[in-house]
Coordinates of C-alpha atoms in Angstrom, one line a residue:
M1 CA 0.0 0.0 0.0
I2 CA 1.5 3.3 -1.2
P3 CA 0.6 6.5 0.5
N4 CA -0.1 9.6 -1.6
R5 CA 2.8 11.8 -2.4
L6 CA 3.1 15.2 -0.7
Q7 CA 2.0 18.2 -2.7
P8 CA 2.5 21.9 -2.2
G9 CA 0.0 23.1 0.4
D10 CA 0.0 19.9 2.3
E11 CA 0.2 19.8 6.1
I12 CA 2.8 17.7 7.8
R13 CA 2.7 16.7 11.4
V14 CA 5.8 16.5 13.6
I15 CA 5.6 14.0 16.5
A16 CA 8.1 12.7 19.0
P17 CA 7.7 8.9 19.1
S18 CA 11.1 8.4 20.7
T19 CA 13.2 11.3 22.1
T20 CA 11.3 14.4 23.1
H21 CA 11.2 17.5 20.9
R22 CA 12.3 19.5 23.9
I23 CA 15.9 18.8 23.1
I24 CA 15.6 20.5 19.7
S25 CA 16.8 24.1 19.8
E26 CA 14.5 26.9 18.9
E27 CA 16.9 28.0 16.1
N28 CA 17.0 24.4 14.7
A29 CA 13.2 24.2 14.8
K30 CA 12.7 27.6 13.1
Q31 CA 15.1 26.6 10.3
A32 CA 13.4 23.3 9.8
I33 CA 10.0 24.9 9.5
S34 CA 11.5 27.4 7.0
T35 CA 12.9 24.5 4.9
F36 CA 9.5 22.7 4.9
E37 CA 7.7 25.9 4.0
K38 CA 10.1 26.5 1.0
L39 CA 8.9 23.0 -0.2
G40 CA 5.4 24.4 0.0
L41 CA 4.5 22.3 3.1
K42 CA 2.8 23.5 6.3
V43 CA 4.2 22.3 9.7
T44 CA 2.1 21.5 12.7
Y45 CA 3.1 19.8 16.0
G46 CA 1.6 16.9 18.0
K47 CA 0.3 18.2 21.3
N48 CA 2.6 16.0 23.4
I49 CA 6.0 16.5 21.7
M50 CA 7.4 18.6 24.5
A51 CA 6.5 16.0 27.2
T52 CA 9.6 14.3 28.7
S53 CA 10.9 12.0 31.5
A54 CA 14.1 10.6 32.9
L55 CA 14.6 8.8 29.6
L56 CA 14.1 12.1 27.6
T57 CA 10.9 10.7 26.2
A58 CA 7.2 11.2 26.7
P59 CA 5.0 8.6 28.5
I60 CA 3.9 5.8 26.1
E61 CA 0.2 6.9 26.1
K62 CA 1.1 10.4 25.0
R63 CA 3.3 9.3 22.2
I64 CA 0.7 6.9 21.0
E65 CA -1.9 9.6 21.2
D66 CA 0.1 11.9 19.0
L67 CA 0.8 9.2 16.4
H68 CA -2.8 8.1 16.2
D69 CA -4.0 11.7 16.0
A70 CA -1.7 12.3 13.1
F71 CA -2.9 9.3 11.2
L72 CA -6.6 10.2 11.9
D73 CA -6.4 13.9 11.0
S74 CA -7.5 14.1 7.4
K75 CA -5.7 17.4 6.9
V76 CA -2.3 15.8 7.7
K77 CA -0.7 14.2 4.6
G78 CA 2.7 13.4 6.1
I79 CA 4.1 12.5 9.5
F80 CA 7.7 13.2 10.5
S81 CA 9.6 12.2 13.7
T82 CA 11.2 15.1 15.3
I83 CA 14.4 13.1 15.9
G84 CA 15.5 9.5 16.7
G85 CA 16.3 8.1 20.2
F86 CA 16.1 4.8 21.9
T87 CA 12.5 4.0 22.9
S88 CA 10.3 3.8 19.9
N89 CA 9.9 0.0 20.2
Q90 CA 8.0 0.6 23.5
L91 CA 5.1 1.6 21.3
L92 CA 4.7 -1.4 19.1
K93 CA 2.1 -3.4 21.0
Y94 CA 0.0 -0.3 21.7
L95 CA -0.3 0.9 18.1
D96 CA -3.7 0.6 16.4
Y97 CA -2.6 -1.0 13.1
E98 CA -6.1 -1.1 11.7
L99 CA -6.4 2.7 12.3
I100 CA -3.1 3.2 10.5
R101 CA -4.1 0.8 7.6
D102 CA -7.3 2.7 7.2
N103 CA -5.6 6.1 7.1
P104 CA -2.5 5.6 5.0
K105 CA -0.1 8.5 4.7
I106 CA 3.7 9.2 4.6
F107 CA 5.6 8.3 7.8
C108 CA 9.2 9.4 7.7
G109 CA 12.2 9.4 10.0
Y110 CA 15.3 7.3 10.6
S111 CA 17.6 5.8 13.3
D112 CA 15.4 4.6 16.2
I113 CA 12.3 5.1 14.1
T114 CA 13.4 2.0 12.2
A115 CA 11.4 -0.1 14.6
L116 CA 8.1 1.7 14.0
Q117 CA 8.6 1.9 10.2
N118 CA 9.3 -1.8 9.7
A119 CA 6.6 -2.8 12.2
I120 CA 4.0 -0.6 10.5
Y121 CA 4.9 -2.1 7.1
T122 CA 4.8 -5.6 8.5
K123 CA 1.4 -5.3 10.2
T124 CA -0.4 -3.1 7.7
G125 CA 1.4 -3.4 4.3
L126 CA 1.8 0.4 4.3
V127 CA 5.1 1.6 2.8
T128 CA 7.0 3.9 5.2
F129 CA 10.0 6.0 4.5
S130 CA 13.5 6.1 6.0
G131 CA 14.7 9.7 5.5
P132 CA 15.3 13.0 7.3
A133 CA 13.7 13.7 10.6
F134 CA 12.2 17.1 11.2
S135 CA 15.3 18.3 13.0
S136 CA 17.5 17.1 10.1
L137 CA 16.0 19.8 7.9
G138 CA 17.2 22.4 10.4
M139 CA 20.6 22.2 8.7
K140 CA 21.6 25.4 6.8
K141 CA 24.5 24.0 4.7
G142 CA 25.0 20.8 2.9
L143 CA 21.3 20.0 2.6
D144 CA 20.9 20.1 -1.2
Y145 CA 21.3 16.3 -1.7
T146 CA 19.0 15.4 1.1
L147 CA 16.3 17.8 -0.2
E148 CA 16.8 16.5 -3.8
Y149 CA 15.9 12.9 -2.8
F150 CA 13.3 14.0 -0.3
K151 CA 11.4 15.6 -3.2
K152 CA 12.1 12.8 -5.7
V153 CA 10.8 10.1 -3.3
L154 CA 8.1 11.9 -1.3
M155 CA 6.8 14.4 -3.8
E156 CA 7.2 12.8 -7.2
D157 CA 5.8 9.6 -8.6
C158 CA 8.7 8.0 -10.5
E159 CA 11.5 5.5 -10.3
V160 CA 14.5 7.0 -8.6
E161 CA 18.2 6.1 -9.1
L162 CA 20.1 6.7 -5.9
K163 CA 23.4 8.3 -7.0
P164 CA 26.2 9.1 -4.5
S165 CA 26.6 12.6 -3.1
L166 CA 29.6 14.6 -4.0
H167 CA 30.5 15.4 -0.4
W168 CA 29.5 14.3 3.1
S169 CA 29.8 15.5 6.6
N170 CA 29.8 14.1 10.2
D171 CA 30.2 17.2 12.3
M172 CA 28.0 18.7 15.1
W173 CA 26.3 21.1 12.7
Y174 CA 23.4 21.7 15.2
Q175 CA 25.9 23.3 17.5
N176 CA 27.6 25.5 14.9
Q177 CA 25.9 26.0 11.6
E178 CA 28.7 28.0 10.0
N179 CA 31.9 26.0 10.9
R180 CA 31.3 22.9 8.8
E181 CA 33.6 20.2 7.5
F182 CA 32.7 18.6 4.1
I183 CA 34.6 15.6 2.9
P184 CA 34.8 14.4 -0.8
N185 CA 32.7 11.3 -1.3
S186 CA 34.5 8.4 -2.9
G187 CA 31.2 6.9 -4.0
Y188 CA 29.8 3.4 -3.7
K189 CA 32.2 0.5 -3.0
V190 CA 31.4 -3.1 -4.0
I191 CA 32.3 -6.0 -1.7
H192 CA 30.4 -8.6 -3.7
E193 CA 29.3 -8.1 -7.3
G194 CA 25.9 -9.2 -8.6
S195 CA 22.5 -8.0 -9.4
A196 CA 19.2 -8.4 -7.4
A197 CA 15.7 -7.1 -7.1
G198 CA 13.3 -7.3 -4.2
R199 CA 11.4 -5.5 -1.4
L200 CA 13.5 -3.0 0.5
I201 CA 13.5 -3.3 4.3
G202 CA 15.8 -2.4 7.1
G203 CA 17.3 0.9 8.3
N204 CA 19.3 1.2 11.6
L205 CA 20.7 -2.3 12.2
C206 CA 20.7 -2.5 16.0
T207 CA 17.1 -1.1 16.0
F208 CA 16.0 -3.4 13.3
N209 CA 17.3 -6.3 15.3
L210 CA 15.0 -5.4 18.2
L211 CA 12.2 -6.9 16.0
Q212 CA 13.7 -10.3 15.9
G213 CA 11.4 -13.0 17.2
T214 CA 8.4 -10.7 17.3
E215 CA 5.3 -10.3 15.2
F216 CA 6.6 -7.0 14.0
M217 CA 9.6 -8.4 12.1
P218 CA 9.2 -8.2 8.4
S219 CA 9.7 -11.2 6.2
L220 CA 13.1 -11.5 4.7
E221 CA 11.9 -13.3 1.7
N222 CA 12.8 -11.6 -1.6
S223 CA 14.2 -8.6 0.3
I224 CA 17.0 -6.1 -0.3
L225 CA 18.4 -5.0 3.1
F226 CA 19.4 -1.4 3.6
L227 CA 21.5 -1.4 6.9
E228 CA 23.4 1.4 8.8
D229 CA 24.5 2.2 12.3
D230 CA 25.7 5.0 14.5
S231 CA 28.9 6.1 16.3
E232 CA 28.4 3.5 19.1
V233 CA 29.1 0.7 16.6
N234 CA 32.6 -0.6 15.8
A235 CA 33.8 -3.6 13.7
R236 CA 33.1 -6.2 16.4
T237 CA 29.6 -4.9 17.4
F238 CA 28.6 -4.5 13.7
D239 CA 29.8 -8.1 13.1
R240 CA 27.7 -9.6 15.8
D241 CA 24.6 -7.5 14.9
L242 CA 24.9 -8.6 11.3
Q243 CA 25.5 -12.2 12.3
S244 CA 22.3 -12.1 14.5
L245 CA 20.3 -10.9 11.5
I246 CA 21.8 -13.7 9.3
H247 CA 20.6 -16.3 11.9
Q248 CA 17.0 -15.2 11.4
P249 CA 14.6 -17.6 9.8
G250 CA 14.2 -16.8 6.1
F251 CA 17.5 -15.0 5.7
S252 CA 18.2 -17.2 2.7
G253 CA 15.5 -15.1 1.0
V254 CA 17.6 -12.0 1.1
K255 CA 18.7 -11.0 -2.4
G256 CA 21.2 -8.2 -1.7
I257 CA 22.5 -5.7 0.9
V258 CA 23.3 -2.0 0.8
I259 CA 25.2 -0.6 3.8
G260 CA 25.1 3.1 4.7
R261 CA 28.2 5.2 5.6
F262 CA 29.5 4.8 9.1
E263 CA 30.2 7.8 11.4
K264 CA 33.8 8.9 11.9
A265 CA 33.6 8.1 15.6
S266 CA 33.0 4.4 15.0
H267 CA 36.6 4.1 13.6
F268 CA 35.3 1.3 11.4
S269 CA 37.7 1.1 8.4
D270 CA 36.9 0.0 4.9
E271 CA 39.2 -3.0 5.4
E272 CA 37.4 -4.1 8.6
L273 CA 34.0 -3.8 6.9
R274 CA 35.3 -5.8 3.9
Y275 CA 36.6 -8.5 6.3
V276 CA 33.3 -8.7 8.2
I277 CA 31.3 -9.1 5.0
Q278 CA 33.7 -11.6 3.4
T279 CA 33.7 -13.9 6.4
K280 CA 29.9 -14.4 6.2
E281 CA 29.3 -17.5 4.1
E282 CA 25.7 -16.6 3.7
L283 CA 26.6 -13.3 1.9
R284 CA 29.0 -14.8 -0.7
N285 CA 26.4 -15.0 -3.5
L286 CA 24.7 -11.7 -2.8
P287 CA 25.6 -8.3 -4.2
V288 CA 26.9 -6.2 -1.3
V289 CA 27.4 -2.4 -1.8
V290 CA 28.7 -0.1 1.0
N291 CA 29.3 3.6 1.6
A292 CA 25.7 4.6 0.6
D293 CA 24.2 8.0 1.6
F294 CA 21.9 7.0 4.4
G295 CA 22.4 6.7 8.2
H296 CA 23.9 9.1 10.7
T297 CA 26.2 11.1 8.4
T298 CA 24.8 13.8 6.1
P299 CA 23.5 14.2 3.5
I300 CA 21.1 11.2 3.2
F301 CA 18.7 10.0 0.6
T302 CA 15.1 8.9 1.4
F303 CA 14.0 5.4 0.7
P304 CA 10.8 3.4 0.9
I305 CA 10.6 0.6 3.4
G306 CA 8.4 -1.9 1.6
G307 CA 9.2 -0.4 -1.8
K308 CA 10.7 -2.1 -4.8
C309 CA 14.5 -2.0 -5.2
E310 CA 17.0 -3.1 -7.8
V311 CA 20.7 -3.3 -7.2
D312 CA 23.2 -3.9 -10.0
A313 CA 26.9 -4.0 -9.0
Q314 CA 29.0 -5.4 -11.8
K315 CA 32.2 -4.6 -13.7
G316 CA 33.0 -1.6 -11.5
R317 CA 29.6 0.1 -11.9
V318 CA 26.8 0.4 -9.4
S319 CA 23.2 1.2 -10.0
I320 CA 20.6 1.3 -7.2
K321 CA 17.0 2.1 -8.2
I322 CA 13.9 2.3 -6.1
A323 CA 10.2 2.5 -6.8
N324 CA 7.5 3.3 -4.3
Q325 CA 5.1 0.6 -5.5

């Protein structure tokens, strides 16, 4: 089930299903609203987004209320998480999946929101979107690539080829919008050649793995996995997280893997990543492409969880195409 694309004049609702909106600076929020408005979109907030606790998150019932209200409100055409966090999987058994199925609309975020996105797709068949959070669009510099793919995937109805960005960054831009460091992008890197097509699932690996053994875990049959992780991950932790996913029933149905760029603080070298992948017997016949523009560095492309994906990585050339249907 594909939600309608966003159009100029549409209202988007910002909610905080994980970390509270309270941690977002007023400057960041104003800049994000301005960015949405330049796209022709109107921003409204869930009524509980400022609620917080010792875990920097609102009580479960308040987060559920905002999420359900956003899906029920006919004026709202897109729902964006304000930021990621650690606690979105607390919500899974409290969601009204029938309500969501009956009111399909764009639901976008990344990182900890991976749990909600894949669970909603699994339980309802609604395609969700891994892409910028509301706070991500508060960036003043280096946002062009992110916005390009935001518009292509969420506002246009067409097949999209995900091409590498020219530069990337992993600085604390939200603390200093002017003093930025941009690094030339070396582009996609191929660990295993091959071509594949399937349904795209995944997102943040350690969050995706929280769904293992539950009713919320999507089927791996005929899937293309998009996987990334944050600065807390290194070669050893990524290896065991990936191995845990490989042990899941149905992993033999995976057709290909695309891995997002790692943060600098992870100190996860290309050589270590290649070693991790090449030691996994189950991956030897799958195309595996790394250094893609999604995850916790910027910029990022938007991609549909549950959408169709084609990966072709052969003879030194890489093509990754997605369709939201």
